[in-house]
Coordinates of C-alpha atoms and ligand atoms in Angstrom, one line a residue:
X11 CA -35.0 7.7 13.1
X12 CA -31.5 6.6 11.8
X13 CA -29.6 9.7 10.1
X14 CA -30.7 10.2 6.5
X15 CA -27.6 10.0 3.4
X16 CA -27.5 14.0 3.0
X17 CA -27.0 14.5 7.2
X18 CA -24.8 11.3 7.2
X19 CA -22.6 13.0 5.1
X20 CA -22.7 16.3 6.7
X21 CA -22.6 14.9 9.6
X22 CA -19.3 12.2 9.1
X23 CA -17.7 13.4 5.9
X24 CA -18.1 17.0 5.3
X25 CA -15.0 19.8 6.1
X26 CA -14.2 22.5 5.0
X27 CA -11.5 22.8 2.1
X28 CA -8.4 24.4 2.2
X29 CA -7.4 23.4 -1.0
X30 CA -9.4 22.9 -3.5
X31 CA -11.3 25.7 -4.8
X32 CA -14.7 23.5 -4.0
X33 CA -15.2 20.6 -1.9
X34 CA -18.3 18.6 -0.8
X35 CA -22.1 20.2 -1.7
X36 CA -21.9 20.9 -5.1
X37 CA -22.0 18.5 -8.4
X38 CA -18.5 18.3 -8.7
X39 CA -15.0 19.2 -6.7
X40 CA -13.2 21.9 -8.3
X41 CA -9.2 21.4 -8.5
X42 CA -6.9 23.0 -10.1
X43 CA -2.8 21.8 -10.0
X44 CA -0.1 24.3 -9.5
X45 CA 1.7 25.6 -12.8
X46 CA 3.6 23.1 -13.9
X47 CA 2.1 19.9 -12.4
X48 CA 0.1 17.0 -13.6
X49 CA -2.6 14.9 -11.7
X50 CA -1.5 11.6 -10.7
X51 CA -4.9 9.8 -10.5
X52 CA -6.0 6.6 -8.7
X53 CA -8.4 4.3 -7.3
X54 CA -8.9 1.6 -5.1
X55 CA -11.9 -0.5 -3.5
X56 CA -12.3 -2.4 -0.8
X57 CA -14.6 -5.4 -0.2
X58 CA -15.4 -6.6 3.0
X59 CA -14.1 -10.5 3.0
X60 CA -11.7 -9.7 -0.1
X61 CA -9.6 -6.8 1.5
X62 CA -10.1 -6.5 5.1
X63 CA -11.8 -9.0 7.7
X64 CA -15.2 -8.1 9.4
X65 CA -13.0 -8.3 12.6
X66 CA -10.9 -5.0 11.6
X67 CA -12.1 -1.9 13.6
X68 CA -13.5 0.7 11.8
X69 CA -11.3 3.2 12.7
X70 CA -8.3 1.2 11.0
X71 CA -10.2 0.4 7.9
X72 CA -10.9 4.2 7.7
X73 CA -6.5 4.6 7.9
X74 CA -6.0 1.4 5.2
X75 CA -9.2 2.7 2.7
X76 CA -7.0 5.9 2.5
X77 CA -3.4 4.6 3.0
X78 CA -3.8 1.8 0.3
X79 CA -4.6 4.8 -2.5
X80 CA -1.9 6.7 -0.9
X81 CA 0.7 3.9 -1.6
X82 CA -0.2 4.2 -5.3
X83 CA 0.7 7.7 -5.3
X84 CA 3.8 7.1 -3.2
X85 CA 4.7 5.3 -6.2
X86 CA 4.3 7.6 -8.8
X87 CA 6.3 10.1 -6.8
X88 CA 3.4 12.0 -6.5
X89 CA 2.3 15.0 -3.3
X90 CA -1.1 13.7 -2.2
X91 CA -3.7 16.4 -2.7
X92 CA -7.4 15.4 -2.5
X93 CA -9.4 12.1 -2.7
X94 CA -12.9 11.4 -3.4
X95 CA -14.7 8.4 -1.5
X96 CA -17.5 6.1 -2.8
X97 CA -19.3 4.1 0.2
X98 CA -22.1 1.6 0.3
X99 CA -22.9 1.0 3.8
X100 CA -25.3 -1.6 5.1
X101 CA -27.0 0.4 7.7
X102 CA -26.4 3.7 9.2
X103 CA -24.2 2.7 12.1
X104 CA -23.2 5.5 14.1
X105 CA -20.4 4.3 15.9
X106 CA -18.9 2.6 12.8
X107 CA -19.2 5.9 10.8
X108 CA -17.5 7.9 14.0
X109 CA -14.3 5.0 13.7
X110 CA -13.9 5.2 10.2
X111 CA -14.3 8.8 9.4
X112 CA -11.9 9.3 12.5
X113 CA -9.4 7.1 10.8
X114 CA -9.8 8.3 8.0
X115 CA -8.8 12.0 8.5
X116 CA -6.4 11.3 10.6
X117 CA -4.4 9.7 7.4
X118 CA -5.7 12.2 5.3
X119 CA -4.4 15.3 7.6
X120 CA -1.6 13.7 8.2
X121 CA -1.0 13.4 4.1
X122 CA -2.6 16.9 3.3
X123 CA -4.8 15.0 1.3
X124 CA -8.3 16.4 1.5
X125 CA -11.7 15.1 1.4
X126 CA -13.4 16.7 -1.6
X127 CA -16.5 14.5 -2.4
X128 CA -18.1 11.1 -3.4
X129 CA -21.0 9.1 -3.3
X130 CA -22.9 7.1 -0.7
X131 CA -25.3 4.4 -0.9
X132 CA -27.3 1.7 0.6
X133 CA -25.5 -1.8 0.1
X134 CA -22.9 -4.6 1.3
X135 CA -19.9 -2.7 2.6
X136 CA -17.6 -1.2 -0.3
X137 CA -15.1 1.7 -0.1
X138 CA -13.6 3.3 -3.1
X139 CA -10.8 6.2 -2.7
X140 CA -10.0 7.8 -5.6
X141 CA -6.8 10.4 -4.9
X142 CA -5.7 12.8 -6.6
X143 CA -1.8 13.6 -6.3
X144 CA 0.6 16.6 -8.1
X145 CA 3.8 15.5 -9.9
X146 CA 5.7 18.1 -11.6
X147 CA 5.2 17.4 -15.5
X148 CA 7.0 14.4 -17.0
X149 CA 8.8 13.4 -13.7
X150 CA 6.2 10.5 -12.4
X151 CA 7.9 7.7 -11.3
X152 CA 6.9 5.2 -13.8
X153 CA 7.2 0.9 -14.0
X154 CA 8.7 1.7 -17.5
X155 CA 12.0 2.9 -16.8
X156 CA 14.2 -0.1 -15.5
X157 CA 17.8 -0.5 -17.4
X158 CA 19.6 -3.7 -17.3
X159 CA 22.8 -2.8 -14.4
X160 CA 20.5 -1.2 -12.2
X161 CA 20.2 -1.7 -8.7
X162 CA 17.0 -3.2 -7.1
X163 CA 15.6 -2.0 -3.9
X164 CA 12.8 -2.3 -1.4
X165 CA 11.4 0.1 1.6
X166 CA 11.0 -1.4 4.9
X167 CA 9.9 -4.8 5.6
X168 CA 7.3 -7.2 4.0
X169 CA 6.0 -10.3 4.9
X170 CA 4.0 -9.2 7.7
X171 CA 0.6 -8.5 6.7
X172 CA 0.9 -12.4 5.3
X173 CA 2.0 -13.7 8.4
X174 CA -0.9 -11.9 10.7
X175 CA -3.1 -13.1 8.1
X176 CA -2.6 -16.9 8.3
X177 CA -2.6 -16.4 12.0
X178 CA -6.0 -15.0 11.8
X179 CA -6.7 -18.1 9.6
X180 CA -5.5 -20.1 11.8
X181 CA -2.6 -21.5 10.0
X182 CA 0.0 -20.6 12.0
X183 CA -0.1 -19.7 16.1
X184 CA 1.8 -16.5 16.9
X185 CA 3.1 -15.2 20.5
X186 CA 1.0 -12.5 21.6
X187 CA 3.9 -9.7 20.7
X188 CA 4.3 -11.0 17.2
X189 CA 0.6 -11.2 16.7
X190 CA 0.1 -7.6 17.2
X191 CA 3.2 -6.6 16.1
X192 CA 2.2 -7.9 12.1
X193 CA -1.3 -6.9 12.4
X194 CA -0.1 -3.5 12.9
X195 CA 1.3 -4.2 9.4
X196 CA -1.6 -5.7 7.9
X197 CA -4.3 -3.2 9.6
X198 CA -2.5 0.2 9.4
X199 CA -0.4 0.5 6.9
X200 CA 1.9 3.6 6.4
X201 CA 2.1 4.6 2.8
X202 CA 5.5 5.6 1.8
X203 CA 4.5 9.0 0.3
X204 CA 7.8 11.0 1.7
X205 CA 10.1 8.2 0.4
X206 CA 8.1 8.7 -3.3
X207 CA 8.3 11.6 -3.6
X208 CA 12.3 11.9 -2.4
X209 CA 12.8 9.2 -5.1
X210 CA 11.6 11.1 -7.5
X211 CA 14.6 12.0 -10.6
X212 CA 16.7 9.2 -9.0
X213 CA 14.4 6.0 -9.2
X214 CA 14.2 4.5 -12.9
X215 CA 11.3 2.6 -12.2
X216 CA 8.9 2.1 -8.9
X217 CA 5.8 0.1 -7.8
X218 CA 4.1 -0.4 -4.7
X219 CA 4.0 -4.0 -3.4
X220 CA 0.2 -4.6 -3.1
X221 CA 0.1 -8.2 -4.6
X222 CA 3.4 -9.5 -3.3
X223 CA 7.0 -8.7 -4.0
X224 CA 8.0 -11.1 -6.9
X225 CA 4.4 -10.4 -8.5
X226 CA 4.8 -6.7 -8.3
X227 CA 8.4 -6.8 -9.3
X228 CA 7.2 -8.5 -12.4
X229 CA 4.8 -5.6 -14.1
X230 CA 8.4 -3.6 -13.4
X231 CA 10.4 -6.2 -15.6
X232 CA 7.9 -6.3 -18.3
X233 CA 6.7 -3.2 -18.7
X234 CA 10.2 -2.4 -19.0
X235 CA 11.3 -5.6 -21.1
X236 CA 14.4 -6.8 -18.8
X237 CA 14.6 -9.5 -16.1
X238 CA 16.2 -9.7 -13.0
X239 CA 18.1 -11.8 -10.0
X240 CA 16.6 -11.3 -6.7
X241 CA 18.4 -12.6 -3.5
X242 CA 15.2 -13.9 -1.5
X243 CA 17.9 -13.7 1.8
X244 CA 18.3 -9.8 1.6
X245 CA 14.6 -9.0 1.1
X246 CA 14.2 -7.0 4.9
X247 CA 11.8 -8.8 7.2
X248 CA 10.8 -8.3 10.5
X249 CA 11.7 -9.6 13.9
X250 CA 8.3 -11.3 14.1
X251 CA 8.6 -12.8 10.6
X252 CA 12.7 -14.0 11.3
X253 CA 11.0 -16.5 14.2
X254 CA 9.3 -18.3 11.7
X255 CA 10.8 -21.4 9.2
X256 CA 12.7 -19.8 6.5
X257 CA 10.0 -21.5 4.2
X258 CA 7.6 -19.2 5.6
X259 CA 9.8 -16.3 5.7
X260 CA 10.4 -16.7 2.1
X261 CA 6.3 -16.8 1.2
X262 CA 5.6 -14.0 3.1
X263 CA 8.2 -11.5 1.9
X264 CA 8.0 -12.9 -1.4
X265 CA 4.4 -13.7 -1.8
X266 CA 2.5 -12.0 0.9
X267 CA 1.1 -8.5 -0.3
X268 CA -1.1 -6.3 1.5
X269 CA 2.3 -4.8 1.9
X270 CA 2.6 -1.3 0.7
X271 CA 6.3 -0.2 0.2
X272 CA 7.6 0.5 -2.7
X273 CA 9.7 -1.6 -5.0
X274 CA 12.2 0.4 -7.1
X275 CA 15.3 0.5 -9.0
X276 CA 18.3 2.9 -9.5
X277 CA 21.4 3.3 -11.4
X278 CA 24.3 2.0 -9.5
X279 CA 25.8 5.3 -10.1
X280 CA 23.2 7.1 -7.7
X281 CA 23.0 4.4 -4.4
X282 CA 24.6 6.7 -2.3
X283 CA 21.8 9.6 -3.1
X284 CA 18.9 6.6 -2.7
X285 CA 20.3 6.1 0.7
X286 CA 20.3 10.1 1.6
X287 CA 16.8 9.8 -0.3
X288 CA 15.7 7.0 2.5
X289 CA 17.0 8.9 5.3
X290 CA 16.0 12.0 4.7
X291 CA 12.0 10.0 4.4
X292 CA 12.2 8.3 7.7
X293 CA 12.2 4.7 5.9
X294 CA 14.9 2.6 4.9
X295 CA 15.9 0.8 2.0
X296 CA 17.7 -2.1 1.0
X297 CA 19.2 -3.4 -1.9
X298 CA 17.5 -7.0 -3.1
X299 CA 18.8 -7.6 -6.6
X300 CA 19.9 -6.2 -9.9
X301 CA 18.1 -5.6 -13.0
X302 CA 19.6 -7.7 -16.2
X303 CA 19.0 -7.4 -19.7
X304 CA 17.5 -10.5 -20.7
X305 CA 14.1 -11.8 -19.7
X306 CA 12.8 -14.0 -16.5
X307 CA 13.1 -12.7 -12.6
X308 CA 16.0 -15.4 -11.2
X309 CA 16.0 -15.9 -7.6
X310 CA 19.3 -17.1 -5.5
X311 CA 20.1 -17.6 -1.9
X312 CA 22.7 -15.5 0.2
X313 CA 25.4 -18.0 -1.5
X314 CA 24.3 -17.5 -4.8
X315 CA 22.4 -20.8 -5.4
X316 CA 19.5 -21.0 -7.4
X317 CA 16.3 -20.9 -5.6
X318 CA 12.8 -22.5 -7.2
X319 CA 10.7 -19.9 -8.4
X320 CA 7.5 -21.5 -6.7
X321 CA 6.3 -17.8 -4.9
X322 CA 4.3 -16.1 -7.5
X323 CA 0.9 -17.4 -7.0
X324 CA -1.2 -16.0 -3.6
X325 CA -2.6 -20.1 -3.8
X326 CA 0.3 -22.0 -3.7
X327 CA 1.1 -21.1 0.4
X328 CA 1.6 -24.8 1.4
X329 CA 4.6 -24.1 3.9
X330 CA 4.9 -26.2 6.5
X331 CA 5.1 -25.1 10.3
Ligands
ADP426 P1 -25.2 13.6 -6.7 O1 -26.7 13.3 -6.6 O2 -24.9 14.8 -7.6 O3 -24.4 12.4 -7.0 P2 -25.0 13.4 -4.0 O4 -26.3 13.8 -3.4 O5 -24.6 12.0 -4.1 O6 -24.7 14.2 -5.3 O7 -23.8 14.1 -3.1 C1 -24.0 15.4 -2.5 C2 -22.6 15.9 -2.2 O8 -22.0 15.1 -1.2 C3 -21.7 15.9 -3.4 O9 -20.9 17.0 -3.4 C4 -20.9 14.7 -3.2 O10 -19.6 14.8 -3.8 C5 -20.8 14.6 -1.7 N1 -20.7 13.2 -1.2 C6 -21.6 12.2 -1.2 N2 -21.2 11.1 -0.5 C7 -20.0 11.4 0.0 C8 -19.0 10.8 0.7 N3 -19.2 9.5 1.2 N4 -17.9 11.4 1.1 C9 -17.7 12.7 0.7 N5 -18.5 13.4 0.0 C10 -19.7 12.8 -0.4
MG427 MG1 -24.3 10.8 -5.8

């Protein structure tokens, strides 16, 4: 007899809290934030073909369900508290359930994010996360808040999770070291919850880069009504990603998503305290652009020229090798 949904989630999903002042059994999760903080609320789901591949081991889709929520609150500035997780599963499939929940706590302990409920149900393979993260009141980081003069940053490196995706589409043929290196990136993802939260009173305005740089750095610039130039040359990008044409290079860090840092921007006045900020979170940060008043996102190279805006759209990847 396969396990039935109420020993399935005993059995996979249920610990006790620490927390919250009621975790899994009951109707509902009881939470309550510390005096003087707000929730920071979000969800994501995943779909099997959409978000990950069926080749992706569950323990790593277990890490990437949680880290991709985590990367929302990252951006908010917000200390990840609890999550919630909605699952339609196929079939009961032991070992699958063993990977994923093992992957999935380990994120979450990691985080001090705790599991405090959800759903589960027969069906094609879904995962929704929602999290729940504390801010203290009114400082969220929010997209709203870029000013024309301010600097424009971006943690880590991107383009990777692109790149190990068209190898795995066969588009492009990586060496052995570079394949594993950017599926890493794409697979496990590491949320930049530390560098968030260290951001927080100095950042004007942050995202997380989940559909690609310029397309993220856009709901920045309007939600904030200013433009901005972007030098695609100092956008960081890995070793693996530097061995490629500098066509590629450009798609990827520009157009890749799946990437998970944070996109930000800072008064001038405080880029020595971002830097502290960065080092003080283990990640580091570079400087890609400045935000200007009027409207439109302009992109030069490392000499200033204008470069063709042709990166926004996930469809148009048409680089040659
Ligand atoms: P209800 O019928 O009220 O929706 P369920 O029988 O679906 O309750 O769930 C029983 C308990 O198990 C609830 O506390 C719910 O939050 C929790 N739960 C169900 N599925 C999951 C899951 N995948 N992960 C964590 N908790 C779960
Ligand atoms: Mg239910």
């Amino acid at each position: 007899m396969p396990l039935g949904e109420f020993d399935l989630i005993a059995k996979y999903f249920t610990r006790p809290v620490t927390r919250a002042a009621l975790g899994i059994g009951d109707d509902c999760a009881l939470l309550s934030p510390a005096p003087g903080m707000q929730w920071a609320v979000s969800s994501d789901m995943l779909v099997e073909g959409r978000h990950f591949l069926p080749t992706v081991s569950p323990h790593k889709l277990g890490h990437k369900a949680l880290a991709v929520n985590l990367s929302d609150l990252a951006a908010c500035g917000a200390t990840p508290r609890a999550f919630t997780l909605a699952l339609a599963l196929p079939r009961v499939d032991e070992a699958f359930l063993q990977g994923f929940s093992d992957g999935l706590f380990a994120l979450a302990d990691e985080a001090g994010c705790e599991l405090v409920g959800g759903d589960t149900t027969q069906g094609p393979l879904n995962i929704c996360i929602t999290v729940f993260g504390e801010v203290p009141a009114g400082q969220a980081l929010l997209r709203s808040g870029a000013r024309a003069g301010d600097d424009l940053y971006v943690s880590g490196t991107v383009g990777d999770a692109r790149l190990a995706l068209e190898a795995f589409r066969g588009t492009v043929v990586l060496e052995r070291a570079d394949f594993e290196s950017t599926r890493l990136a794409m697979e496990q993802p590491q949320p930049r919850v530390a560098l968030g939260q260290a951001l927080r009173g100095l950042a004007s305005s942050a995202i997380d880069v989940s559909d690609g740089l310029l397309g993220d750095l856009a709901h920045i610039l309007r939600r904030s009504g200013v433009g901005a130039e972007v030098q695609v040359d100092a956008v960081p990008r890995s070793a693996a990603l530097r061995r490629r044409p500098l066509a590629w290079q450009r798609t990827c860090t520009l157009a890749g998503g799946d990437d998970y840092e944070l996109v930000f921007t800072a008064a001038p006045a405080d880029a020595d305290a971002v830097q502290a900020a960065a080092r003080r979170s283990g990640v580091p940060v570079t400087r890609i652009g400045t935000v200007e008043a009027g409207p439109g996102l302009h992109l030069v190279d490392r000499d200033g020229r204008p470069v063709d805006n042709r990166f926004g759209s996930f469809d148009h990847f048409n680089a040659a090798e």
